[in-house]
Coordinates of C-alpha atoms and ligand atoms in Angstrom, one line a residue:
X1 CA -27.5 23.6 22.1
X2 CA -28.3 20.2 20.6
X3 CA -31.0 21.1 18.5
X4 CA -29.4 24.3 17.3
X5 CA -26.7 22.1 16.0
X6 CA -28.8 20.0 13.9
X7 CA -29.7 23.5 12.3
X8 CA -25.9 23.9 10.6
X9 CA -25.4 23.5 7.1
X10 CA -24.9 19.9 6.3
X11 CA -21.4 20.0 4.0
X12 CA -21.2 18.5 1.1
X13 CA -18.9 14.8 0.7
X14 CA -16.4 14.5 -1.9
X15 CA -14.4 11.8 -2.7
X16 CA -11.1 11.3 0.0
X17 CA -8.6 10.6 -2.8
X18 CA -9.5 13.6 -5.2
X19 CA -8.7 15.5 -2.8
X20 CA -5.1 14.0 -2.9
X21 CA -4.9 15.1 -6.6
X22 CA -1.2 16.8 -7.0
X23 CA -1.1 20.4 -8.2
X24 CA 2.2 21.1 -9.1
X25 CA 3.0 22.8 -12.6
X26 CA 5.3 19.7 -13.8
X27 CA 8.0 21.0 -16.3
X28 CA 7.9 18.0 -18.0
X29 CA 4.5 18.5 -19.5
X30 CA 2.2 17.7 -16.7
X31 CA -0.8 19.9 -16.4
X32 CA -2.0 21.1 -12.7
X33 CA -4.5 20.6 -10.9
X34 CA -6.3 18.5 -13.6
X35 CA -9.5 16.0 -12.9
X36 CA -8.1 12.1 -12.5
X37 CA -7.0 10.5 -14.3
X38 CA -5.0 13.2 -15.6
X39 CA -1.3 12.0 -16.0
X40 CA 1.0 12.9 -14.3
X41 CA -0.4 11.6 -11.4
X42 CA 0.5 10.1 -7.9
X43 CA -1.8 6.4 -9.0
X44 CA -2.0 5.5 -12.4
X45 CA -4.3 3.0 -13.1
X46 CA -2.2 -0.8 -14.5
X47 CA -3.6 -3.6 -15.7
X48 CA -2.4 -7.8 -16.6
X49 CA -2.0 -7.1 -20.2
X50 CA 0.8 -4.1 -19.9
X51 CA 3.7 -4.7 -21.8
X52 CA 6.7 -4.7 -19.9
X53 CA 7.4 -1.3 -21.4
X54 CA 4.4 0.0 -20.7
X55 CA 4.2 -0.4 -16.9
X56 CA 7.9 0.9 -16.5
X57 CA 6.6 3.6 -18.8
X58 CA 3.8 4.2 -16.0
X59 CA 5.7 3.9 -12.8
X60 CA 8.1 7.0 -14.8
X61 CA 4.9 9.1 -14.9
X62 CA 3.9 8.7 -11.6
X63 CA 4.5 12.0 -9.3
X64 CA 4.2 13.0 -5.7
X65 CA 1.5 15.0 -4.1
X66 CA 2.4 18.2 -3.2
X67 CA 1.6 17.0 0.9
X68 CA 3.5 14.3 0.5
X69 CA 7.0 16.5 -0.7
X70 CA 6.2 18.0 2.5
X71 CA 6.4 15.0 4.2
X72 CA 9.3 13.9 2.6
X73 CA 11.5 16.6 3.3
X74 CA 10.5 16.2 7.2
X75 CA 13.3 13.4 7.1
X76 CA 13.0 12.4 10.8
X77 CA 9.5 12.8 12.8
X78 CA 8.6 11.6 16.6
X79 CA 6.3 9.2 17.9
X80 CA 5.1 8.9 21.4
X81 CA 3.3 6.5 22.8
X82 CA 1.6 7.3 25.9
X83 CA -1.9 6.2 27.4
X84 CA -3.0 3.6 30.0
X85 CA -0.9 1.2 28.8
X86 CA 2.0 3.3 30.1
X87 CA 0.7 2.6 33.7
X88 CA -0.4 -1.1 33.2
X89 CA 2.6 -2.0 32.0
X90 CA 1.0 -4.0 28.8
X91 CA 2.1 -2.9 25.4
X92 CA -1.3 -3.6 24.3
X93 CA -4.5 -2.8 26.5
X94 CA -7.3 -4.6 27.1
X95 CA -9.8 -1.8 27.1
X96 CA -11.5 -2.8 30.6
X97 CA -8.7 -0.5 32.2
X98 CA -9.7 1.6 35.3
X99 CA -9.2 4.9 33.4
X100 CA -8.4 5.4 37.4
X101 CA -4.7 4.2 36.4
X102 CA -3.8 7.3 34.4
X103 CA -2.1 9.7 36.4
X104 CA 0.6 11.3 35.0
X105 CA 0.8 13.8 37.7
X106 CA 4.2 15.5 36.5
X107 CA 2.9 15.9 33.1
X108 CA 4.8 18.6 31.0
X109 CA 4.5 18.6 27.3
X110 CA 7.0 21.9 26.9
X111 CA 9.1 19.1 28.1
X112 CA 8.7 16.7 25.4
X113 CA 8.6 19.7 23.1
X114 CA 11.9 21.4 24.4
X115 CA 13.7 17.6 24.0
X116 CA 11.9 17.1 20.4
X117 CA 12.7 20.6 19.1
X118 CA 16.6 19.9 20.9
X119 CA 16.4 16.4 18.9
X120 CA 15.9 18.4 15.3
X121 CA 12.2 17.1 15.1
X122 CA 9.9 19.1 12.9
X123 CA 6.6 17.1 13.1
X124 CA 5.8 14.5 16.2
X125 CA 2.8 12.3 16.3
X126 CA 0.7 11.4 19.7
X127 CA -1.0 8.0 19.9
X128 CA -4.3 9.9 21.1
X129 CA -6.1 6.5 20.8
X130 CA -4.4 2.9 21.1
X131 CA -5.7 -0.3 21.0
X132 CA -7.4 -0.3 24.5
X133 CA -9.7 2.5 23.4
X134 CA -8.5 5.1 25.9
X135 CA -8.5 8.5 24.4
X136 CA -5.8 11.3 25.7
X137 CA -8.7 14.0 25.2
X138 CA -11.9 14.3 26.9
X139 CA -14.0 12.9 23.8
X140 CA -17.9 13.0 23.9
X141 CA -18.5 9.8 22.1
X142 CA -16.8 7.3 25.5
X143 CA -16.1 7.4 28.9
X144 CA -12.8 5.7 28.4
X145 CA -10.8 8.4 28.3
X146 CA -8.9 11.1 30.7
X147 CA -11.6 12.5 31.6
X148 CA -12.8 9.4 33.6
X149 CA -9.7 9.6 35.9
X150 CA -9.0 11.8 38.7
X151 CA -6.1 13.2 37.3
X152 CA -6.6 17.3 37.3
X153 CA -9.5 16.6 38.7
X154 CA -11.2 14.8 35.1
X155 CA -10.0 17.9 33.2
X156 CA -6.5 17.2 32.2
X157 CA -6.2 17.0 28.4
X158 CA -3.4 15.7 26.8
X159 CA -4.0 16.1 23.4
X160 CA -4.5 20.2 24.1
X161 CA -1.6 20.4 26.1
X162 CA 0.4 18.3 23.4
X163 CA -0.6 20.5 20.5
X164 CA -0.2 23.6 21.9
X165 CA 3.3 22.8 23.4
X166 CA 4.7 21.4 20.0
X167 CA 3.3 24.6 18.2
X168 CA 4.7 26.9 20.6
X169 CA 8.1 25.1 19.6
X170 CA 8.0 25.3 16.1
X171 CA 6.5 21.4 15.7
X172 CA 3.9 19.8 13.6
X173 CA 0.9 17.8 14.9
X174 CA 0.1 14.5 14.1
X175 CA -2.3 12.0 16.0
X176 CA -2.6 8.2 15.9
X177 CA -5.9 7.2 16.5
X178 CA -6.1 3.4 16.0
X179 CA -8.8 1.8 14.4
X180 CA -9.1 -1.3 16.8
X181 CA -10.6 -0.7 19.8
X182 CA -11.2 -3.1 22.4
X183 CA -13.1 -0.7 24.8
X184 CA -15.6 -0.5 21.7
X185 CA -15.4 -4.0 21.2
X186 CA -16.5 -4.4 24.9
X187 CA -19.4 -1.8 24.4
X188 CA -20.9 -4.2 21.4
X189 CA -19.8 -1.1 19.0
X190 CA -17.4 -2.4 17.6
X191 CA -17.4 -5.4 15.1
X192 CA -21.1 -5.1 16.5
X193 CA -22.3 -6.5 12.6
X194 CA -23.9 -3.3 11.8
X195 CA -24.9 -2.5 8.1
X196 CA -22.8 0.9 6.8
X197 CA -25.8 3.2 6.4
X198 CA -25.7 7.0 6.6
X199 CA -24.2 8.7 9.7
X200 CA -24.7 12.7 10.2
X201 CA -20.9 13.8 11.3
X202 CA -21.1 15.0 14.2
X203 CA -23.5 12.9 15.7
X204 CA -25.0 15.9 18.3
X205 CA -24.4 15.2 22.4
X206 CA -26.7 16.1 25.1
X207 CA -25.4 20.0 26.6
X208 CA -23.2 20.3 22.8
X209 CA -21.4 23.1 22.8
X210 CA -19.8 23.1 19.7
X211 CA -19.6 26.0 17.1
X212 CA -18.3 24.5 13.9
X213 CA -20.5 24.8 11.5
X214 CA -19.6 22.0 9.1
X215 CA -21.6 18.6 9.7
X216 CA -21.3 16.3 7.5
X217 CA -23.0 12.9 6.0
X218 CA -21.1 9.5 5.6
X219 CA -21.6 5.6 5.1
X220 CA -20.4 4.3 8.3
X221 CA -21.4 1.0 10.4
X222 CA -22.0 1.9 14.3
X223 CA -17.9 1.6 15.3
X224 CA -16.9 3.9 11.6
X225 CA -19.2 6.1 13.0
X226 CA -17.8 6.2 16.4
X227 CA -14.3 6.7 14.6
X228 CA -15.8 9.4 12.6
X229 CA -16.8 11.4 15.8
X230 CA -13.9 10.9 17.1
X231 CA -11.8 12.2 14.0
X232 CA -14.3 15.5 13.9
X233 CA -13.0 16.4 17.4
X234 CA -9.4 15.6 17.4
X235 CA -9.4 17.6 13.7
X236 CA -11.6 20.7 14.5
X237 CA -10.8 21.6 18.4
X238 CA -7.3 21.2 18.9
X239 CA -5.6 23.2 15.8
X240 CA -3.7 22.1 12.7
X241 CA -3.1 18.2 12.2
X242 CA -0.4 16.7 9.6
X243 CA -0.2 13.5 9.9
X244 CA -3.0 11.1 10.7
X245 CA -1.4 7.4 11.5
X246 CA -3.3 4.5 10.9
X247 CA -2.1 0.8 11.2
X248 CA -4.9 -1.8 9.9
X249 CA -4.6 -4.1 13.3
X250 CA -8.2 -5.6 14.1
X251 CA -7.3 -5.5 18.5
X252 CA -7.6 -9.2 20.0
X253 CA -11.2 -10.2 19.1
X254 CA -12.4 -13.2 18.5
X255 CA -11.3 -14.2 15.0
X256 CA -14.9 -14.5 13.4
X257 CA -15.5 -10.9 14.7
X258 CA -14.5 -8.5 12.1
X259 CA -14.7 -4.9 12.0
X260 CA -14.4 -3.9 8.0
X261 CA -13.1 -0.3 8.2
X262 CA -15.3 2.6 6.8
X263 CA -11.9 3.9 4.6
X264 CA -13.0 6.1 2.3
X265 CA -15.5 8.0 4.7
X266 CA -12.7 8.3 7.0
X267 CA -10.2 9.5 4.7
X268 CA -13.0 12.2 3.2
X269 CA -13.2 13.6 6.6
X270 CA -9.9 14.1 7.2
X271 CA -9.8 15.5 3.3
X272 CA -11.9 18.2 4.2
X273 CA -10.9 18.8 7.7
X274 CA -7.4 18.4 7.7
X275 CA -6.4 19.1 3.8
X276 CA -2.0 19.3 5.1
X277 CA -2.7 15.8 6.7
X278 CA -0.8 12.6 5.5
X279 CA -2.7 10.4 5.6
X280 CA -0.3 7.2 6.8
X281 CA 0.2 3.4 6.5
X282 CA -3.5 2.4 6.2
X283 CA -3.4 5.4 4.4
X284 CA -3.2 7.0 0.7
X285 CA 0.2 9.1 1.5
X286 CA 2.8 7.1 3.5
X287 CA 3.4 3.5 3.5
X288 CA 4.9 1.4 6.4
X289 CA 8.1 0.2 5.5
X290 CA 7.2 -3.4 6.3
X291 CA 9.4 -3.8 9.6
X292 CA 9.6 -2.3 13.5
X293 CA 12.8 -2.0 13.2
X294 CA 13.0 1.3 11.1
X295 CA 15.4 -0.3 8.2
X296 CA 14.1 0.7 4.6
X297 CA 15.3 -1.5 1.6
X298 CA 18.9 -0.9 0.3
X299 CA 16.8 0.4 -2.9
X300 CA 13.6 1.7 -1.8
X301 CA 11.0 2.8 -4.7
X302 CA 8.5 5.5 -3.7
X303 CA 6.7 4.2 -6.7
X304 CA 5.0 0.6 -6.1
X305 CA 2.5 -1.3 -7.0
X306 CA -0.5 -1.6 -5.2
X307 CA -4.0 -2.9 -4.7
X308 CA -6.7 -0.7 -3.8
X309 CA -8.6 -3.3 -0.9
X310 CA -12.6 -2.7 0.3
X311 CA -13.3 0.7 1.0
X312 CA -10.5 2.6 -0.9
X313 CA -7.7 0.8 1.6
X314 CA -4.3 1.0 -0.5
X315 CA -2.3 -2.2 0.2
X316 CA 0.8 -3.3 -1.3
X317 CA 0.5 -5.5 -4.6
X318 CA 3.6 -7.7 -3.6
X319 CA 4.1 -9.1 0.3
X320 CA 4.9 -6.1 2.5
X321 CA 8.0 -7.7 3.5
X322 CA 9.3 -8.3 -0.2
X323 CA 12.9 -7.4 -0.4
X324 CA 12.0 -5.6 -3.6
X325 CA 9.2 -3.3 -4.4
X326 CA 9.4 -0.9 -7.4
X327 CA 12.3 -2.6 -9.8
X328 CA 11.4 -3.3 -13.5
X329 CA 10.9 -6.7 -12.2
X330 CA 8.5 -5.9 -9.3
X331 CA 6.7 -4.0 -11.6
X332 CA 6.1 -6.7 -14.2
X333 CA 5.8 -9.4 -11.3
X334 CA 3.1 -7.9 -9.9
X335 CA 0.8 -6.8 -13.1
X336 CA -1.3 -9.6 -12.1
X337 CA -2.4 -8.2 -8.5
X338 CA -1.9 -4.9 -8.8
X339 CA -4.3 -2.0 -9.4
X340 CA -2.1 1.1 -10.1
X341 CA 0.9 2.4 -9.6
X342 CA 1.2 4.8 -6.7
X343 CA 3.6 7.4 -5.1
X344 CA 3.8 5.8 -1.8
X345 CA 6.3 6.7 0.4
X346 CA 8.1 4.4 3.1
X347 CA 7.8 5.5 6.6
X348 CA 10.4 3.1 8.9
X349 CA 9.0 3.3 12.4
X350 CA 11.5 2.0 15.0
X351 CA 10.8 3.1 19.2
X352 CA 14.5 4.2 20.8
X353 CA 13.7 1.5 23.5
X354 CA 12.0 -2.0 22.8
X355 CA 8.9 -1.2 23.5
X356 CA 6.8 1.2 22.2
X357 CA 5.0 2.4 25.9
X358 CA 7.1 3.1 28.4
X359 CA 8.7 0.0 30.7
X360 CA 11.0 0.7 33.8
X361 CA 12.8 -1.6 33.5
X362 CA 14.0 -0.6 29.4
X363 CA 16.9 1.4 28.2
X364 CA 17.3 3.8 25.3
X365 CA 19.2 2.8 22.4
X366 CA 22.9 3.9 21.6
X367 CA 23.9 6.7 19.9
X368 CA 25.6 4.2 17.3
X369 CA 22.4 2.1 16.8
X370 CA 20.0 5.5 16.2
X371 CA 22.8 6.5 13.7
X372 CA 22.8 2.9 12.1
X373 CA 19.0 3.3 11.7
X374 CA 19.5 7.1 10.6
X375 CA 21.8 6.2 7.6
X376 CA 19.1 3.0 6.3
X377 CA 16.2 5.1 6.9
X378 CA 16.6 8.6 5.6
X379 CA 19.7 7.8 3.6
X380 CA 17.5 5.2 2.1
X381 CA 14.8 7.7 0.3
X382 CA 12.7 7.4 3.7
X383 CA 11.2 9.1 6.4
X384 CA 12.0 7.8 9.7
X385 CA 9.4 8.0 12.5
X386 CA 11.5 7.4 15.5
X387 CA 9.1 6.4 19.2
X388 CA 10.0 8.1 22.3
X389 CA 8.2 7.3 25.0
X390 CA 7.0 9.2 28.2
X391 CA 6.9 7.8 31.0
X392 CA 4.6 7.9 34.0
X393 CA 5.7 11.1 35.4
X394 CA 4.7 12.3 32.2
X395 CA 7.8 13.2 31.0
X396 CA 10.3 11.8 28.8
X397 CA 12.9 10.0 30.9
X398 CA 16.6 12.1 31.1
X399 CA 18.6 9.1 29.3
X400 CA 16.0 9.3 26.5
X401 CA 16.5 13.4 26.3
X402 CA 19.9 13.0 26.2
X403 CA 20.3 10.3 24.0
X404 CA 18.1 12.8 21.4
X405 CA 20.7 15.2 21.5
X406 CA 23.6 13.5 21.0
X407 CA 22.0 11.7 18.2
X408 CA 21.8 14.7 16.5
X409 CA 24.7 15.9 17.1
X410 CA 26.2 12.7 15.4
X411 CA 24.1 12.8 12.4
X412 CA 25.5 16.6 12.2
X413 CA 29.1 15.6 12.7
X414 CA 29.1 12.2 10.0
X415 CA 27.4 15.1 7.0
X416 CA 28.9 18.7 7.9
X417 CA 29.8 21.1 5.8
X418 CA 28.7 20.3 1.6
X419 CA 32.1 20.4 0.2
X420 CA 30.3 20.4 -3.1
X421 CA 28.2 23.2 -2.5
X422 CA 29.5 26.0 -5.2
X423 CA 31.7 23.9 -6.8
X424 CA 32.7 24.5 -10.5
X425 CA 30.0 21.7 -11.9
X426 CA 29.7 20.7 -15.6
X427 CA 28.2 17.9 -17.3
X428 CA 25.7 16.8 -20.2
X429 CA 21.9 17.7 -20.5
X430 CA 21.5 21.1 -18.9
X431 CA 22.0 23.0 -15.1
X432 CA 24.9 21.6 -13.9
X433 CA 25.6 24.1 -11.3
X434 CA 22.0 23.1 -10.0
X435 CA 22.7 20.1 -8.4
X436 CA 25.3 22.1 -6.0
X437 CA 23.2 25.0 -5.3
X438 CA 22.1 23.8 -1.7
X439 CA 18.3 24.5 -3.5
X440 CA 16.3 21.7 -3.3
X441 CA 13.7 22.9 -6.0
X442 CA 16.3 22.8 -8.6
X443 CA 18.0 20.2 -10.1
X444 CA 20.7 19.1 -12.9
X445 CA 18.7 17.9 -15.6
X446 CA 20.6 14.7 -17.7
X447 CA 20.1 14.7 -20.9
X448 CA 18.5 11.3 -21.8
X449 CA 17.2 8.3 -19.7
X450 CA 20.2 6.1 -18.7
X451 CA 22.6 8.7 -19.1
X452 CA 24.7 11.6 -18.0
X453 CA 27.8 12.7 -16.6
X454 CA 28.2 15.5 -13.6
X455 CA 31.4 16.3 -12.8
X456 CA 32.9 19.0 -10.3
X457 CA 35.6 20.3 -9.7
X458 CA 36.0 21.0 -6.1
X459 CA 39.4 23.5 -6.3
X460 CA 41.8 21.4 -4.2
X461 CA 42.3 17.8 -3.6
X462 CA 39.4 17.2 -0.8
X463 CA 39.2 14.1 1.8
X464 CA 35.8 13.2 0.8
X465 CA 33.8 10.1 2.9
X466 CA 30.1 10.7 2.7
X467 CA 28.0 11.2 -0.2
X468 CA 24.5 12.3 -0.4
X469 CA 22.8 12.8 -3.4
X470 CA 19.1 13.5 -4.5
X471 CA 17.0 13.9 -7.2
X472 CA 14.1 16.1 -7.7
X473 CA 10.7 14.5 -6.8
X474 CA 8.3 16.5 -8.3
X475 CA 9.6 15.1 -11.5
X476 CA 8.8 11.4 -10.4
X477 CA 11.7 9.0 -9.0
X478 CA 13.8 7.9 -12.4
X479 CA 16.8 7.0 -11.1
X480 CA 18.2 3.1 -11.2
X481 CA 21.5 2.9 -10.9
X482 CA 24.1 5.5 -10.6
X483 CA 28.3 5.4 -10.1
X484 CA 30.1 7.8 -8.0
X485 CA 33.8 8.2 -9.2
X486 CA 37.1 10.4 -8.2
X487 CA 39.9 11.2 -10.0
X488 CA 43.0 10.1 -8.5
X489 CA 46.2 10.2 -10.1
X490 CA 44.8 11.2 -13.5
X491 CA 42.4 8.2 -13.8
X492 CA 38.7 7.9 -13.2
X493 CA 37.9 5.4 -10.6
X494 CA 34.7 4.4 -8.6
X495 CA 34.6 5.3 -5.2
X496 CA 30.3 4.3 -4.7
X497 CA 27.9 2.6 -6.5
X498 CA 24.3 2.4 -5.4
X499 CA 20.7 1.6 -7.3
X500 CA 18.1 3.5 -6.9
X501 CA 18.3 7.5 -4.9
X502 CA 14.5 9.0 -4.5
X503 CA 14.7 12.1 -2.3
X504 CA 17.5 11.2 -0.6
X505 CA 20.3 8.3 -1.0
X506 CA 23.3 8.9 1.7
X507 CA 26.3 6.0 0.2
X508 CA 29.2 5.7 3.3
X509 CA 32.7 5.5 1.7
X510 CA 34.4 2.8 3.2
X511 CA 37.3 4.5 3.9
X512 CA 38.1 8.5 2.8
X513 CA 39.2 9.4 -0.4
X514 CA 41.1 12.7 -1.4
X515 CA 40.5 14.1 -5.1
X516 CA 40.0 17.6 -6.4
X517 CA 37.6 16.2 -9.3
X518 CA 34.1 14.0 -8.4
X519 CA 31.6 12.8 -10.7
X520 CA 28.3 11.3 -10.8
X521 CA 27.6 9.0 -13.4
X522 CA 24.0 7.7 -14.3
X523 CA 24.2 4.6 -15.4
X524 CA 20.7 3.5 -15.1
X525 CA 17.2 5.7 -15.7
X526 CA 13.3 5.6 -16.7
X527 CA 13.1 8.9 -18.1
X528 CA 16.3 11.6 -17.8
X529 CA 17.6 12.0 -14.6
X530 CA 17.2 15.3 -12.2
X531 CA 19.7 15.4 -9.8
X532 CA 18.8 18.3 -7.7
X533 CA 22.1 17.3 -4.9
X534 CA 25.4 16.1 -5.5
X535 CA 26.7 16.5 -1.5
X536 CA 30.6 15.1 -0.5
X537 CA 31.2 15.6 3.2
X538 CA 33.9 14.7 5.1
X539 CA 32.6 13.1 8.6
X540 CA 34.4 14.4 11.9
X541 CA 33.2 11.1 14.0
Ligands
FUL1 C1 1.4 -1.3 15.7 C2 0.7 -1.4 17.1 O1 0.1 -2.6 17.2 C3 1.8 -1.2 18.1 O2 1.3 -1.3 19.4 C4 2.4 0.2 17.9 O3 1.5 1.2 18.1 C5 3.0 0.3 16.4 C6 3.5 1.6 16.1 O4 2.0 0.0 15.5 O5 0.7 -1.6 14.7

């Protein structure tokens, strides 16, 4: 079987970010589909000697890949973090872990499924490699994994049984496979000094019974080969992947020991085999918000400036922790670092108890707290990526299961019914019954930057005390400032005010306000405004 392997066709590479060119047919004038740098596009290319104009100009131009509007409208995904360390106790492993310890003996991923499903997730992520090396799956390419345990007999596999359970209930699969790995590290793979030379993808196994054709041929050192291998299985034996999580951490090894990640060949593997996949955090498509605490900025800018690091590694131009990331004066601070400007969307990952494995001796957060995070995170143009962890039964525990629930029913209860939705709408520019038509793919268009005026008419005086407005993506993120105002007792006044709105900005009334007439005022743009939502709910908490 070996040898007929090394028979297959040997695939063609191409680049990792072509591949993330976006093919949308852009009203505005963008062309689809075109070869970079075509403009629009999700990285345009700045330099120091942009004018002030000219970079603003630039960030207006940037747009979304068509993957990442699917990742966006997820709104609220699942992690779960589950592996040896859920056994040790450790929240990092060491990676000379008796694979022994794993034995989740009441394992039942319809379980986690049933709970996520329950919980409104549409897409939930499995840490199928942490830090300690120890792979869910029974990989080919190290014996630290489940199939060096006892449990079902060395044939358990919980990556399989993962996939197929979230499928079977409507979920998407995505898998964290970190990049530091001490078990490697203890094998002399990893951060072994190794030149990057040409690897053959998959590297063939002794008894290789693998049918898929495609092989192909990357610069790796000996560990971003070992990744590669890894990637191959996890994307071509276990079904559909859409979102692969990366964080940059380099494990506990000693500090003059580095391990410089093979990027771009990983990113065109996944590229070919995984084309739906985001690619996250030390990735292309999905930024870390810059916290654990799964808080995005008050104003959060999907369009920032970035650095491209060694090996096609996006990085953020400004600290990762700056309070401010994509204003006109984040963009002109950070001309002199930055490479482009990119669509890069944050991702605020936050676990529902403090750690991210499982501890006994934890609780779930409150309903109040996953709310509080709820409204900074997706109300805050952001996806959040909320950890729930199984415990050693293999389940996730009752309180947590429960907890899901009634978080979703309280996210349901503060935005019920749109009392815009239908409402008489007028205003400047063009479509002003588009912004109320519950259709996300069409928007009010204002009719010049900075300006525009949406009001509606709602048909009766209406208690009004959440607000949730949007604009429309795949024409960029233009928005800057914007007023919400009611008309009560035959005068305008302003109810909200907010900065910037991205996919979705949720503004909490401090107290309820009753008027027949709302409007949205822009009062702050790059290019025109399109507001594809203009929400008012009344909350029943
Ligand atoms: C971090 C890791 O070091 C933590 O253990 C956890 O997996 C978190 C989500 O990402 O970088």
């Amino acid at each position: 079987m070996a040898v007929s392997r090394r028979l297959f066709l040997a695939a063609t590479t191409a680049t990792a970010l072509a591949a993330s060119r976006p093919s949308l047919a852009l009203a505005d004038g963008g062309t689809a589909a075109a070869a970079p740098p075509a403009e629009p596009y999700y990285r345009i290319p700045v330099s120091p000697a942009d004018t002030p104009r000219e970079i603003v100009e630039k960030a207006a131009r940037v747009r979304p890949t068509e993957r990442q509007i699917a990742w966006q409208r997820l709104e609220k995904t699942a992690f779960l973090h589950f592996g040896v360390n859920t056994f040790t106790g450790l929240e990092w492993g060491t990676g000379d872990e008796d694979p022994e310890v794993f034995q989740p003996v009441g394992l039942d991923t319809d379980q986690w499924a049933r709970a996520l499903r329950d919980g409104g997730f549409e897409l939930a992520i499995l840490t199928v490699k942490h830090h300690d090396g120890f792979v869910l799956y029974p990989s080919r390419y190290t014996r630290h994994s489940v199939k060096s345990s006892s449990w079902q007999g060395g044939r358990g596999d919980v990556l399989r049984s993962f996939a197929d359970s979230m499928r079977r209930h409507g979920i998407k699969v995505g898998v964290y496979v970190s990049p530091a790995d001490e078990n490697q590290y203890l094998h002399g793979v990893y951060a072994n000094g190794s030149p990057r030379a040409a690897h053959t993808i998959p590297a063939p196994v002794e008894g290789d019974d693998r049918t898929d054709p495609r092989t192909f041929t990357l610069d790796a050192t000996d560990y971003g080969a070992h990744m590669l291998n890894q990637l191959h299985e996890v994307l071509t034996e276990y079904g559909p992947v859409d979102e692969v999580w990366f964080d940059g951490a380099q494990g506990r090894i000693p500090p003059d020991k580095v391990e410089k990640y093979d990027w771009d060949s990983w990113y065109t593997l996944i590229r070919a085999l995984a084309p739906d996949a985001s690619i996250a955090v030390s990735g292309p498509d999905v930024r870390w918000v810059g916290n654990e605490g799964g808080l995005a900025r008050e104003d959060e800018w999907s369009v920032v400036p970035v650095k491209e690091q060694d090996y096609g590694r996006t990085d953020y131009a400004l600290a990762y922790d700056a309070p401010d990331q994509g204003s006109r004066d984040a963009l002109v601070k950070a001309r002199e670092v930055a490479t482009h400007l990119q669509w890069w969307p944050a991702e605020c990952d936050v676990s529902i108890r403090p750690g991210w494995f499982y501890h006994e001796d934890q609780q779930p957060k409150s309903v109040d707290q996953l709310t509080d995070i709820w409204f900074r995170s997706v109300g805050r143009n952001s996806v959040l990526l909320l950890n729930i962890p199984p415990d050693k039964r293999g389940l996730l525990p009752d309180a947590d299961v429960a907890r899901l629930r009634e978080f979703r029913a309280r996210v349901e209860a503060e935005l019920p019914a749109d009392l815009a939705r239908g409402a008489r709408a007028d205003g400047d520019g063009s479509g002003a019954a588009r912004a109320v038509d519950g259709d996300p793919d069409t928007a009010w268009s204002a009719p010049a930057p900075g300006k525009g005026t949406l009001t509606l008419d709602l048909g009766a005086e209406t208690e009004v005390d959440r607000i949730r407005l949007a604009e429309d993506i795949r024409h960029g993120q233009q928005v800057e400032k914007v007023a919400v105002e009611a008309r009560i007792a035959g005068a305008w006044r302003t109810v909200a005010e907010a900065g910037v709105v991205g996919a979705g900005r949720i503004l909490l009334l401090p107290a309820p306000v009753t008027a027949r007439s709302w409007r949205l005022r822009i009062t702050g743009s790059r290019r025109a405004a399109r507001i594809a939502e203009f929400g008012l709910y009344r909350s029943r908490v």
